Tab-separated table of C-alpha atoms in Angstrom:
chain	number	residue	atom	x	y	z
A	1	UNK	CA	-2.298	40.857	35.281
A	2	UNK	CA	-5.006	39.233	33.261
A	3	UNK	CA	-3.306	40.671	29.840
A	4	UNK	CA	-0.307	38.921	31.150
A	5	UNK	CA	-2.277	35.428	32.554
A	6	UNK	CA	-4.205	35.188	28.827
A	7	UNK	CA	-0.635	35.911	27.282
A	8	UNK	CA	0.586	32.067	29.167
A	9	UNK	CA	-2.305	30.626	28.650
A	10	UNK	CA	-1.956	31.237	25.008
A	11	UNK	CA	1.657	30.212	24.913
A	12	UNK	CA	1.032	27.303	26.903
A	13	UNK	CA	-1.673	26.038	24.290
A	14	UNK	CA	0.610	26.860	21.277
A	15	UNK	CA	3.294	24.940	22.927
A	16	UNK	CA	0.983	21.957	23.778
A	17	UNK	CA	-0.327	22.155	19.849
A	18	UNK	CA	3.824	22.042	18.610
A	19	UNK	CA	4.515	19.592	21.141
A	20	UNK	CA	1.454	17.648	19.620
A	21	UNK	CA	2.612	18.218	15.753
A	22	UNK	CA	6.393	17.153	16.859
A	23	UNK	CA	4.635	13.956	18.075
A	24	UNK	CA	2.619	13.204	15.565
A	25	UNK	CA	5.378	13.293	12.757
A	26	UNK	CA	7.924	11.512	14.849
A	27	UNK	CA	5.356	8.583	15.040
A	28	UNK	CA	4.707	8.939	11.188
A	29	UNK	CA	8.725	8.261	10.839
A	30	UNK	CA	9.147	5.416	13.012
A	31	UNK	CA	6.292	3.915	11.515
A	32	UNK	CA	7.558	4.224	8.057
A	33	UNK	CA	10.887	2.716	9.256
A	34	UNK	CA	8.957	-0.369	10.789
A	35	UNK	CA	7.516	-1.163	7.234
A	36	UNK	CA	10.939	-0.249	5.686
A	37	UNK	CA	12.707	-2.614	8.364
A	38	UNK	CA	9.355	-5.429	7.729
A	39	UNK	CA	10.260	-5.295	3.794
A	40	UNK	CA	14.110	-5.841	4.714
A	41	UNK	CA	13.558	-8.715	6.227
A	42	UNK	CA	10.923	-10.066	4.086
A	43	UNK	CA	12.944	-9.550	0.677
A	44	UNK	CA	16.117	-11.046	2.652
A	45	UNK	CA	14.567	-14.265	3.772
A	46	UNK	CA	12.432	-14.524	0.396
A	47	UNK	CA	16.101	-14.328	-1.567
A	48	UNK	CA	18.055	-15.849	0.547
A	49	UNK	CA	16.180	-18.936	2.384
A	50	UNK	CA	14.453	-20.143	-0.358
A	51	UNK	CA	15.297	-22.905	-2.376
A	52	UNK	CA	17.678	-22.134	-5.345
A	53	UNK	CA	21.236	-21.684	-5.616
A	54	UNK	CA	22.057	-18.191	-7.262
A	55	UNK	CA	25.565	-19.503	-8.303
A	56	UNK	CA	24.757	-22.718	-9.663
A	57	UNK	CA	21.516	-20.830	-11.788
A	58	UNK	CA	24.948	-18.043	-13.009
A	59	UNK	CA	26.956	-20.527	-13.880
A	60	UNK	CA	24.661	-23.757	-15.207
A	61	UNK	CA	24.259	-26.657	-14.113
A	62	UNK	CA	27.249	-28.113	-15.534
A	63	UNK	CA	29.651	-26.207	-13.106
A	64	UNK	CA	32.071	-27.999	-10.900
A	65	UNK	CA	32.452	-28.355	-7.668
A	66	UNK	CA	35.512	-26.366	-7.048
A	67	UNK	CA	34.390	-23.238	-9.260
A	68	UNK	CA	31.055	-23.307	-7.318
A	69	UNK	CA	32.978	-23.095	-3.823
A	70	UNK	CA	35.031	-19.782	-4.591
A	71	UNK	CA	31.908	-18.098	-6.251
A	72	UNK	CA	29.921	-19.118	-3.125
A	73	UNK	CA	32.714	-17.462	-0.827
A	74	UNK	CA	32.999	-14.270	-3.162
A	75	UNK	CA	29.076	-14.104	-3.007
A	76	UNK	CA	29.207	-14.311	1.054
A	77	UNK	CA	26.866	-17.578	-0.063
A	78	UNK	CA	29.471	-19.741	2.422
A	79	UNK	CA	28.026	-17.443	5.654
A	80	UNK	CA	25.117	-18.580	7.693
A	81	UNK	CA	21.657	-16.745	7.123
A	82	UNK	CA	22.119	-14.649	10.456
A	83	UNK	CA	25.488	-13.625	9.336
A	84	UNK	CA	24.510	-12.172	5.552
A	85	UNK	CA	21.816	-11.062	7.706
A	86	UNK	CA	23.262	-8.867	10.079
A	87	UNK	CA	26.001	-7.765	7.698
A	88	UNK	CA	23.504	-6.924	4.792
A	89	UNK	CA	21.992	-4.526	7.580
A	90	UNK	CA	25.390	-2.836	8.379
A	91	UNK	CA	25.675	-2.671	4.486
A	92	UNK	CA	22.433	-0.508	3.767
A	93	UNK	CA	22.203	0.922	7.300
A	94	UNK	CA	23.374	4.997	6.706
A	95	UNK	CA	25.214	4.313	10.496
A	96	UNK	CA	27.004	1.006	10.332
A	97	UNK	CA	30.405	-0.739	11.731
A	98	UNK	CA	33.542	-1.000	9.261
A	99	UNK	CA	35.811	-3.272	10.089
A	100	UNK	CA	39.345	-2.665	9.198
A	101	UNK	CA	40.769	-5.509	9.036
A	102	UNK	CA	38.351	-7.460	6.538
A	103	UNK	CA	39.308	-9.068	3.472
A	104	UNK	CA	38.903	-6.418	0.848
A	105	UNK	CA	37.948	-9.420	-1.527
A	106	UNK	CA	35.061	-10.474	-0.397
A	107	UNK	CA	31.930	-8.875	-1.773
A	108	UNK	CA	30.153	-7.956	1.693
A	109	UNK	CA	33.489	-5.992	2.660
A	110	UNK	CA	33.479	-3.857	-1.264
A	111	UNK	CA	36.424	-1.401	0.315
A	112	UNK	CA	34.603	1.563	-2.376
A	113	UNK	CA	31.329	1.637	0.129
A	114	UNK	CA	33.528	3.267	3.016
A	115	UNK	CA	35.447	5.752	0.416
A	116	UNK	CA	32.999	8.792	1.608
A	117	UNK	CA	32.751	7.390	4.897
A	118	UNK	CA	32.078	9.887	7.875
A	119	UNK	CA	33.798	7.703	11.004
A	120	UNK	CA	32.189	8.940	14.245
A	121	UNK	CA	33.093	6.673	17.367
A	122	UNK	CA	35.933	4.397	17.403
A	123	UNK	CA	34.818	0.628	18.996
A	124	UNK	CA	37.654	-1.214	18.990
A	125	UNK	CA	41.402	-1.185	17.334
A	126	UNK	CA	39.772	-2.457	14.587
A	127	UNK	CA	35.786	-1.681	14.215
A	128	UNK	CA	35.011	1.937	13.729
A	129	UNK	CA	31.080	2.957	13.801
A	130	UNK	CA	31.011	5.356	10.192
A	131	UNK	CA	28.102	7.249	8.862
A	132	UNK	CA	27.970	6.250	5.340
A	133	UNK	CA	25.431	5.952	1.971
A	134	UNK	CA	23.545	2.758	1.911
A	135	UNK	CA	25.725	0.250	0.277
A	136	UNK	CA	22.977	-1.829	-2.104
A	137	UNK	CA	26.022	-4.531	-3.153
A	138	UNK	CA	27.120	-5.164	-6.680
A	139	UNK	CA	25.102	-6.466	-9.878
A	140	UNK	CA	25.901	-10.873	-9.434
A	141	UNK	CA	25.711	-10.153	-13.613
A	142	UNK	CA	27.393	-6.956	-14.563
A	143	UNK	CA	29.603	-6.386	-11.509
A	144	UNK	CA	28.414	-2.849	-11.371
A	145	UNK	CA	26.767	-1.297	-8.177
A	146	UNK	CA	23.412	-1.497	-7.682
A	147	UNK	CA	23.282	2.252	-6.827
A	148	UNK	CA	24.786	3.041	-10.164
A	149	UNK	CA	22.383	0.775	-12.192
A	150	UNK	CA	19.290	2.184	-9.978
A	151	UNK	CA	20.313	5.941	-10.367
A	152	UNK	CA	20.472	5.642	-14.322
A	153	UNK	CA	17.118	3.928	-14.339
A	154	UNK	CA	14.800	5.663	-12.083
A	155	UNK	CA	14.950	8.949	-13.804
A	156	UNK	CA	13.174	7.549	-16.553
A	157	UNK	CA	11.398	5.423	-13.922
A	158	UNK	CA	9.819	9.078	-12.229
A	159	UNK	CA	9.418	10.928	-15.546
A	160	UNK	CA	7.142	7.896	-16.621
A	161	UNK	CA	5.507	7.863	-13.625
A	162	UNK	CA	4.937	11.839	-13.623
A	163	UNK	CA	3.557	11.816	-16.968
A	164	UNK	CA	1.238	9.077	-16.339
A	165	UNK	CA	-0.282	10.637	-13.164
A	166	UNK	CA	-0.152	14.462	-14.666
A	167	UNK	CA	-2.204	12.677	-17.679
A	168	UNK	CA	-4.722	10.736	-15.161
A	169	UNK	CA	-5.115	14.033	-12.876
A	170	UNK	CA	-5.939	16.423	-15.474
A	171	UNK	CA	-8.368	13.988	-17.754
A	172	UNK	CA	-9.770	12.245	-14.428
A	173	UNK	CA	-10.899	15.588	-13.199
A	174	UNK	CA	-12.389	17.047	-16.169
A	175	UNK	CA	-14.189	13.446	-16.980
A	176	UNK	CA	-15.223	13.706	-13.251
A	177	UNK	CA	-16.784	17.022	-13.499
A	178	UNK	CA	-18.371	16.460	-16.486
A	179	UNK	CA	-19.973	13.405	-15.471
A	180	UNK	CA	-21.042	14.601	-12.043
A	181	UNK	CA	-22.989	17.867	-13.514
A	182	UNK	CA	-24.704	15.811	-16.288
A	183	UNK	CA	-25.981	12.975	-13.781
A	184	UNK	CA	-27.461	9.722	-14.816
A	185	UNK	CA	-26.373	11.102	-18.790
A	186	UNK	CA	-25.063	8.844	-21.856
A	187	UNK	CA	-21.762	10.186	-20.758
A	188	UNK	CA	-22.074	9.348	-17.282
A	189	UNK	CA	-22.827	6.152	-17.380
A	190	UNK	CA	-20.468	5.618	-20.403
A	191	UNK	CA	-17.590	7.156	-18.298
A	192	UNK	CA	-18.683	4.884	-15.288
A	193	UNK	CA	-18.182	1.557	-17.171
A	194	UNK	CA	-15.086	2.446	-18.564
A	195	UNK	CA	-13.663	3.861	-15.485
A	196	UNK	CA	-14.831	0.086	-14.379
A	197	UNK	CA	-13.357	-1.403	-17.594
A	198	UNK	CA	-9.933	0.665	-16.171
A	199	UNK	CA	-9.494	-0.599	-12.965
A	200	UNK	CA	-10.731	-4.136	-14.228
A	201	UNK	CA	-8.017	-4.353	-17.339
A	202	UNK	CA	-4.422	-5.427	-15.859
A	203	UNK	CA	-1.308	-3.687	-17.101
A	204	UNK	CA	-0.205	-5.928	-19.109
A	205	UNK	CA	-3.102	-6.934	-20.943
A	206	UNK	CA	-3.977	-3.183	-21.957
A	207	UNK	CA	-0.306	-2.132	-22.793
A	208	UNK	CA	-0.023	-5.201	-25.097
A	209	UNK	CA	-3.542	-3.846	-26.865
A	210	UNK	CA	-2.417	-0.225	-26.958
A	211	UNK	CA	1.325	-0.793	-28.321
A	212	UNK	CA	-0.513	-3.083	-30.861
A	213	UNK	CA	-3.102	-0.990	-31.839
A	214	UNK	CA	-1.278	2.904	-31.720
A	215	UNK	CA	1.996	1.572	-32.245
A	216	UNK	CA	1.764	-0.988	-34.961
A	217	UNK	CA	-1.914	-0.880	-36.744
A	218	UNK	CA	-2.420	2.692	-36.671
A	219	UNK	CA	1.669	3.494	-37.420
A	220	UNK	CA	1.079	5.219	-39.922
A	221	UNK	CA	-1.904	7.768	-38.374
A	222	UNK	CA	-0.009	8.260	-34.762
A	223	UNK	CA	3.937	7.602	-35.832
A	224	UNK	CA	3.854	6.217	-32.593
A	225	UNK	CA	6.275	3.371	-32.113
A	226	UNK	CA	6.095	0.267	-30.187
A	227	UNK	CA	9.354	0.271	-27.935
A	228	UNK	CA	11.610	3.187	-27.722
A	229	UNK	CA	13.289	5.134	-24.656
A	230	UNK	CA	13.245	8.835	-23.700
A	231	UNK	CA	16.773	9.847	-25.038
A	232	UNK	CA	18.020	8.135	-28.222
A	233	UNK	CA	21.920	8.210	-29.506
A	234	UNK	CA	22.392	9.247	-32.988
A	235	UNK	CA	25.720	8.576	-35.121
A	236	UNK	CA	27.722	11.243	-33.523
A	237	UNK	CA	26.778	9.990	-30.474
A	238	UNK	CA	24.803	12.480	-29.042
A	239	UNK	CA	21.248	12.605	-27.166
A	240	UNK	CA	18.114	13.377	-28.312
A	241	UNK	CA	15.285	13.534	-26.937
A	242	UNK	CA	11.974	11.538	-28.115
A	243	UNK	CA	8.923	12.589	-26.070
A	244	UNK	CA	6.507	10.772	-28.768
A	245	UNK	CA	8.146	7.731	-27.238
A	246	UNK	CA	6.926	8.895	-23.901
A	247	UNK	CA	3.250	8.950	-24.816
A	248	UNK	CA	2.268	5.619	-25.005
A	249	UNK	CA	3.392	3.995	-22.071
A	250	UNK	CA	2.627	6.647	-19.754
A	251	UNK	CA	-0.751	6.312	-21.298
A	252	UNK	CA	-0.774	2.732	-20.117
A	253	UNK	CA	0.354	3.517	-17.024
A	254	UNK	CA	-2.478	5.917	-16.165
A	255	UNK	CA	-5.845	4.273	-17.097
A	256	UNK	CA	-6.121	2.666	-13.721
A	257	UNK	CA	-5.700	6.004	-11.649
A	258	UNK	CA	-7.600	7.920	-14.069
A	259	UNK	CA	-10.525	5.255	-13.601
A	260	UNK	CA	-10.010	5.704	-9.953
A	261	UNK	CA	-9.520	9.956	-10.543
A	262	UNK	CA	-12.904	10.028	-12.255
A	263	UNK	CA	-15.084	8.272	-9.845
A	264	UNK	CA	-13.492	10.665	-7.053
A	265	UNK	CA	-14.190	13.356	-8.873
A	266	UNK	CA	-17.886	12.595	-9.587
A	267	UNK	CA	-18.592	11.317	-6.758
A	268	UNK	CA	-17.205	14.550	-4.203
A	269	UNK	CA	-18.532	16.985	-7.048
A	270	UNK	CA	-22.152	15.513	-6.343
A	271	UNK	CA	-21.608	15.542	-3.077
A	272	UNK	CA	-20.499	19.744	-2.836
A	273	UNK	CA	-23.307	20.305	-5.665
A	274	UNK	CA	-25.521	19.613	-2.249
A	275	UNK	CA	-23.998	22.239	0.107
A	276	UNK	CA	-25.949	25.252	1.285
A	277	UNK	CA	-23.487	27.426	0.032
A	278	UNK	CA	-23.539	26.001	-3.490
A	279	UNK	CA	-27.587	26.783	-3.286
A	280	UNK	CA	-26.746	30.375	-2.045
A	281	UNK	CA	-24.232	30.968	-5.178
A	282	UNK	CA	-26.892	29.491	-7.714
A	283	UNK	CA	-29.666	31.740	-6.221
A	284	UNK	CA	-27.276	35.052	-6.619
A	285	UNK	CA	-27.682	34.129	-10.730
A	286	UNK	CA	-23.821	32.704	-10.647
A	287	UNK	CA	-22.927	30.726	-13.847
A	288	UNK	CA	-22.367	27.113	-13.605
A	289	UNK	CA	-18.939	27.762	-14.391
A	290	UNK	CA	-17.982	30.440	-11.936
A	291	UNK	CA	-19.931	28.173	-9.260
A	292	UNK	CA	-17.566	25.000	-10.100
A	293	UNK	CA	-14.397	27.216	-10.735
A	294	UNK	CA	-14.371	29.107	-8.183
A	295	UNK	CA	-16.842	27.764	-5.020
A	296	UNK	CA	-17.070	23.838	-6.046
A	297	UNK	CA	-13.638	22.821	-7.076
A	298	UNK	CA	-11.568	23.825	-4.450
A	299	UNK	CA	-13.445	21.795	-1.842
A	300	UNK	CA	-13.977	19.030	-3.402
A	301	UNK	CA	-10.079	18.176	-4.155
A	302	UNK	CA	-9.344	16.681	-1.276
A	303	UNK	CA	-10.142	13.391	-1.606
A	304	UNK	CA	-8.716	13.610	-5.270
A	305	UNK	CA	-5.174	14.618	-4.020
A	306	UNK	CA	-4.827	11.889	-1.163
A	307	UNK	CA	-5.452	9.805	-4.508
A	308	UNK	CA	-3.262	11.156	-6.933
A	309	UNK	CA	-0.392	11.294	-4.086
A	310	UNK	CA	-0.724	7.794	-3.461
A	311	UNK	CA	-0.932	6.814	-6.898
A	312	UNK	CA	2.137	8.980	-7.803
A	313	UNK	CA	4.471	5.518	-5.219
A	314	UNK	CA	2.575	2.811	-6.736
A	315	UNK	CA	3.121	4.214	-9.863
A	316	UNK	CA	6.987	4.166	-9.617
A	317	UNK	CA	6.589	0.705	-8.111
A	318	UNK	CA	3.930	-0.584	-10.426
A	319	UNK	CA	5.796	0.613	-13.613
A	320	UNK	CA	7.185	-3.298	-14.096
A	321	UNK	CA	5.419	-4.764	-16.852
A	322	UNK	CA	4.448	-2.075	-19.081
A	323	UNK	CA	7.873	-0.786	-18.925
A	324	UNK	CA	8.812	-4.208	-20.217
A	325	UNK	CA	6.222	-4.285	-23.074
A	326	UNK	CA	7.360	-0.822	-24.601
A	327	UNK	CA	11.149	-1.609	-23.781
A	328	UNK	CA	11.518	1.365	-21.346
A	329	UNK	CA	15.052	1.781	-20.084
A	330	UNK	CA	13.470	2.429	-16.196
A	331	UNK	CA	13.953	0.501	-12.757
A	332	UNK	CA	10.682	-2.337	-13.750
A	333	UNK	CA	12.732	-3.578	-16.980
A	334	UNK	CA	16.163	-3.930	-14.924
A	335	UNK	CA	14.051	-5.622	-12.138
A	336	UNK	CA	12.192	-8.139	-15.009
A	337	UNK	CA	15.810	-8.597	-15.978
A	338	UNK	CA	17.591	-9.362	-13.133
A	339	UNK	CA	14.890	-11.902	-12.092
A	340	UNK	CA	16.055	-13.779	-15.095
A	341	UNK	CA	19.319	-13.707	-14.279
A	342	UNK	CA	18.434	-14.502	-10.627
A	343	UNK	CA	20.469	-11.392	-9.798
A	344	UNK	CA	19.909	-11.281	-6.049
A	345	UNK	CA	21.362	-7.716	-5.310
A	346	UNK	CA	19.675	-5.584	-8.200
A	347	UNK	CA	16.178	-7.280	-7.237
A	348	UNK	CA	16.669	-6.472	-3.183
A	349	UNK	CA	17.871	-3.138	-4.378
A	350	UNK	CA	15.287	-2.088	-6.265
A	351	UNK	CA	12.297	-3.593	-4.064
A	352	UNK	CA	13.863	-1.918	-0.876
A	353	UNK	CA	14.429	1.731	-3.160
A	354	UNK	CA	10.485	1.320	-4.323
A	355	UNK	CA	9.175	0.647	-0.972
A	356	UNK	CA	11.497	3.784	0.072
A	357	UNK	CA	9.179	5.817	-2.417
A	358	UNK	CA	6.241	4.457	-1.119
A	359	UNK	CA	6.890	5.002	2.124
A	360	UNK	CA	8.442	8.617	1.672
A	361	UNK	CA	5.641	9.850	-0.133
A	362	UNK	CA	2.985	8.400	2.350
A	363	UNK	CA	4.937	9.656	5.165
A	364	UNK	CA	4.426	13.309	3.677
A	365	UNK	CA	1.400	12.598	3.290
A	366	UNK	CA	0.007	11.859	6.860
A	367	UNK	CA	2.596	15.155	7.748
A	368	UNK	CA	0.584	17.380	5.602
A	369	UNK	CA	-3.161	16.373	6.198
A	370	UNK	CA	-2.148	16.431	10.148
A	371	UNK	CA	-0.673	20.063	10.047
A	372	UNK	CA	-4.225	21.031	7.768
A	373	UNK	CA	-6.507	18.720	9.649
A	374	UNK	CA	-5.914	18.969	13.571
A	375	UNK	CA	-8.610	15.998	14.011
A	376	UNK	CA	-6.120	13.448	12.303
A	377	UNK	CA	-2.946	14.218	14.648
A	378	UNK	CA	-4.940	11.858	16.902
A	379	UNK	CA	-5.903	9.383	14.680
């Protein structure tokens, strides 16, 4: 009977603990969705109620009347706000209403966003509730969909921004280390201004002295060049791949989380380099090295990942101006582009597919530290 009362006890705690988990991650989500449904509107209203007329900025000023009126209907331009509004939502909503009996012309009603189209409930004779992809419009510019010109850009996009953070983890940690087990040294302080000098230098400023300095001065010594892409297209028209072009930018790209990466690093090494149990392993005659190998490094990671993860979204969304300065075929030049252009559905696109990242990756985040840290499920 007891065997059999500690046997429900148990269950009921392990049930109460799942129950708490389930909870906790369904509140990540619909928080995430909040700040995804925040930066809808914000981007909307910020492109859309402003002052500025996409068409006449397209066309020139010198455009008449007439020509102005049927790009403003094809646009949807010729709708209230609320209207592009609410159908903007149905377009990028995954569950959204199609309406059968809208003009295939207009650009709100593209017939090609409804070709894969799962329809679920019917509402009336006409208005169907589908399960769909996002729609994300068509390129003002190139008439191409946004989706197409996002998914050939943010490959290079994420292998930019995975090479910059792999670069800032592994050289942050080390310089960390280093700097935390020869305290108050030449190189520690040397490693503390630049790491200062890091976060302190913006993008653009340091990828316009590195592309001049590695890719033009010193040419000759790095064969480095200024601009290039990851793939380039030879006469025969095939692919090959330039990694040297890779180097540079993602180099860029990671100073300011390697200055951040360091300073982590130093600072949680110094504080493990106190624990009882470090004092126990350097009284047993333990190297220094099998003491930060094996007893110091693993607990002092923590705060270094929660870092590097975050880093890893901003990256992808920060990747704007330095992939503009080295001509980087990626989702920052299209966006530097289409603000040029004034080409409102590429720019919404790729702000609301960023803050997707960001959001994603954050979302994980919170989900793994509250399965491996009970204490924040109830933060």
């Amino acid at each position: 009977m007891a065997l059999s009362f500690y046997t429900f006890i148990r269950r009921g705690k392990r049930t109460i603990y799942s129950l708490s988990v389930l909870s906790f991650i369904v509140k990540r989500i619909l928080h995430g969705f909040l700040v995804l449904f925040g930066v809808l509107v914000l981007v909307f209203l910020l492109f859309n109620v402003l002052p500025g007329d996409p068409a006449r900025l397209m066309m020139g000023q010198r455009v008449n009347q007439k020509s102005l009126d049927i790009i403003h209907k094809d646009m949807g331009l010729d709708e209230p706000v609320y209207t592009r509004f609410l159908l903007y939502v149905n377009d990028i909503s995954p569950i959204s209403i199609y309406n059968e009996s809208a003009p295939a012309s207009h650009i709100y009603l593209d017939p090609e966003k409804y070709n894969h189209a799962l329809k679920l409930i019917p509402f009336t004779k006409n208005r169907t509730l589908i399960l769909k992809f996002p729609y994300l419009r068509r390129s003002y510019q190139s008439r191409k969909k946004v989706t197409d010109i996002i998914s050939s850009a943010l490959p290079n996009t994420a292998v930019l921004a995975f090479t910059a953070i792999i670069i800032a983890s592994i050289l942050g940690i080390i310089m960390g280390i280093i700097a935390a087990l020869f305290k108050d040294s030449v190189y520690d302080k040397v490693s503390i201004v630049l790491s200062v000098l890091g976060l302190a230098g913006p993008s653009f400023f340091t990828g316009l002295i590195i592309a001049w300095l590695f890719g033009h001065v010193l040419k000759n010594y790095t064969g480095l060049n200024i601009t290039g892409n990851l793939f380039i297209i030879d006469a025969d028209g095939n692919k090959i791949l330039q990694l040297k072009n890779l180097i540079l930018p993602a180099l860029t790209l990671g100073i300011r989380p390697l200055a951040i990466i360091v300073q982590l690093t130093r600072n949680s090494m110094l504080q493990v380099m106190t624990k009882d149990y470090i004092r126990t392993a350097f009284a047993k005659g333990l190297s220094l090295r099998t003491i930060v190998l094996k007893h110091a490094l693993k607990n002092m990671l923590n705060p270094v990942i929660t870092a590097i993860s975050g880093w890893f979204a901003s990256l992808i969304a920060g990747a704007v101006f330095v992939e503009y300065i080295f001509g980087w075929e990626g989702i920052g030049k299209n966006i530097v582009d289409a603000l040029g252009q004034f080409d409102m559905p590429v720019i919404m696109g790729i702000i609301l597919v960023t803050s997707a990242f960001f959001v994603i990756i954050n979302i994980l985040v919170d989900i793994l530290y509250g399965l491996l840290d009970p204490r924040i499920k109830n933060v």
